[in-house]
Structures are given as C-alpha cells and as structure tokens.
C-alpha cells in the first residue's frame, strides 16, 4: 500500500476544497434551508443518481491514492450503476441529452483506469 505524493495532492485539492465550501455554506443556512437540504440529500432519487456517482468517484480516487485496485474497481462499479440510473432518469425528460451522461461517465472511468 503505497501513497503516491501526486495523487495525495490531487486528492486533497479535489475533495478538500468542495467539502470545505459545502460545509461552510451549510453552516450559513438557516434551519428551514438546512432541513430542506437534508430532505433533498436523503431522497432516493438523489441517492441513486448523483449520490452513487459521488461515492463511486470518491472510492475510485481513494483507491487510486492508496494503489488498491479493489477499492478503485468498487468505485468504478458504483459509477457505472449511477450512470445507468442517471441515463434512465434523463431519458424520460430529454432523449438527446440523456446520451451525454454515459459518454461523460465513460470518459471519467477511462481516465481512472488509465491512471
């Protein structure tokens, strides 16, 4: 289990800055907005679409950081599941734009596998 310095810097910047910004924004919200945000993040629609995508990418980048392929493959698997779910969800709304999602997720998976 080696930790690559370049991957560590990328991981800290990529996950640290957005986490800091989300926590700071959450702390500035009033109670009604906080409850609304909690409700939105707990909805099955969010969990099975963007939640799985976010968790999958976190696992893939964490597995890349620690050079553990099993964690990286778990993250890629979660990203594939969320890509399918997002595509089906978007297909109902707009058939042309729904094709963009699998292509973007495929590009992200390609670069994760390659690194």
Coordinates of C-alpha atoms in Angstrom, one line a residue, residues 44-115:
X44 CA -34.0 8.0 -3.2
X45 CA -33.7 10.0 -6.4
X46 CA -30.6 11.8 -5.2
X47 CA -29.0 8.8 -3.6
X48 CA -29.3 6.5 -6.7
X49 CA -28.2 9.2 -9.2
X50 CA -25.7 11.7 -8.0
X51 CA -25.0 10.2 -4.6
X52 CA -23.8 6.9 -6.1
X53 CA -21.8 8.9 -8.7
X54 CA -20.1 11.0 -6.0
X55 CA -19.4 8.0 -3.7
X56 CA -18.1 5.9 -6.6
X57 CA -15.7 8.7 -7.7
X58 CA -14.6 9.1 -4.2
X59 CA -13.8 5.4 -3.8
X60 CA -12.1 5.3 -7.2
X61 CA -9.9 8.3 -6.4
X62 CA -9.2 6.9 -2.9
X63 CA -8.3 3.5 -4.4
X64 CA -6.0 5.3 -6.8
X65 CA -4.4 7.2 -3.9
X66 CA -3.7 4.0 -1.9
X67 CA -3.0 1.9 -5.1
X68 CA -5.6 -0.6 -4.0
X69 CA -7.3 -1.9 -7.1
X70 CA -10.3 -3.5 -5.3
X71 CA -11.4 -0.1 -3.9
X72 CA -10.8 1.5 -7.3
X73 CA -12.9 -1.2 -9.0
X74 CA -15.7 -0.8 -6.4
X75 CA -15.8 2.9 -7.2
X76 CA -15.9 2.3 -10.9
X77 CA -18.7 -0.2 -10.4
X78 CA -20.7 2.3 -8.4
X79 CA -20.1 4.9 -11.1
X80 CA -21.4 2.6 -13.8
X81 CA -24.6 1.9 -11.8
X82 CA -25.2 5.6 -11.3
X83 CA -24.5 6.3 -14.9
X84 CA -27.2 3.8 -15.9
X85 CA -29.6 5.3 -13.4
X86 CA -28.9 8.9 -14.5
X87 CA -29.4 7.9 -18.1
X88 CA -32.7 6.2 -17.5
X89 CA -33.8 9.2 -15.4
X90 CA -32.8 11.7 -18.1
X91 CA -34.2 9.5 -20.9
X92 CA -37.7 10.3 -19.6
X93 CA -37.1 14.1 -19.9
X94 CA -34.9 14.5 -22.9
X95 CA -33.7 11.7 -25.1
X96 CA -30.9 13.6 -26.8
X97 CA -29.3 15.0 -23.7
X98 CA -29.5 11.6 -22.0
X99 CA -26.8 10.2 -24.3
X100 CA -24.3 12.8 -23.0
X101 CA -24.3 11.3 -19.5
X102 CA -22.9 7.8 -20.4
X103 CA -20.3 9.4 -22.6
X104 CA -19.0 11.7 -19.8
X105 CA -19.0 8.9 -17.2
X106 CA -17.2 6.6 -19.7
X107 CA -14.5 9.3 -20.2
X108 CA -14.1 9.6 -16.4
X109 CA -13.9 5.8 -16.0
X110 CA -11.3 5.7 -18.8
X111 CA -9.1 8.2 -17.1
X112 CA -9.5 6.4 -13.8
X113 CA -8.5 3.1 -15.3
X114 CA -5.6 4.6 -17.2
X115 CA -4.1 6.2 -14.1

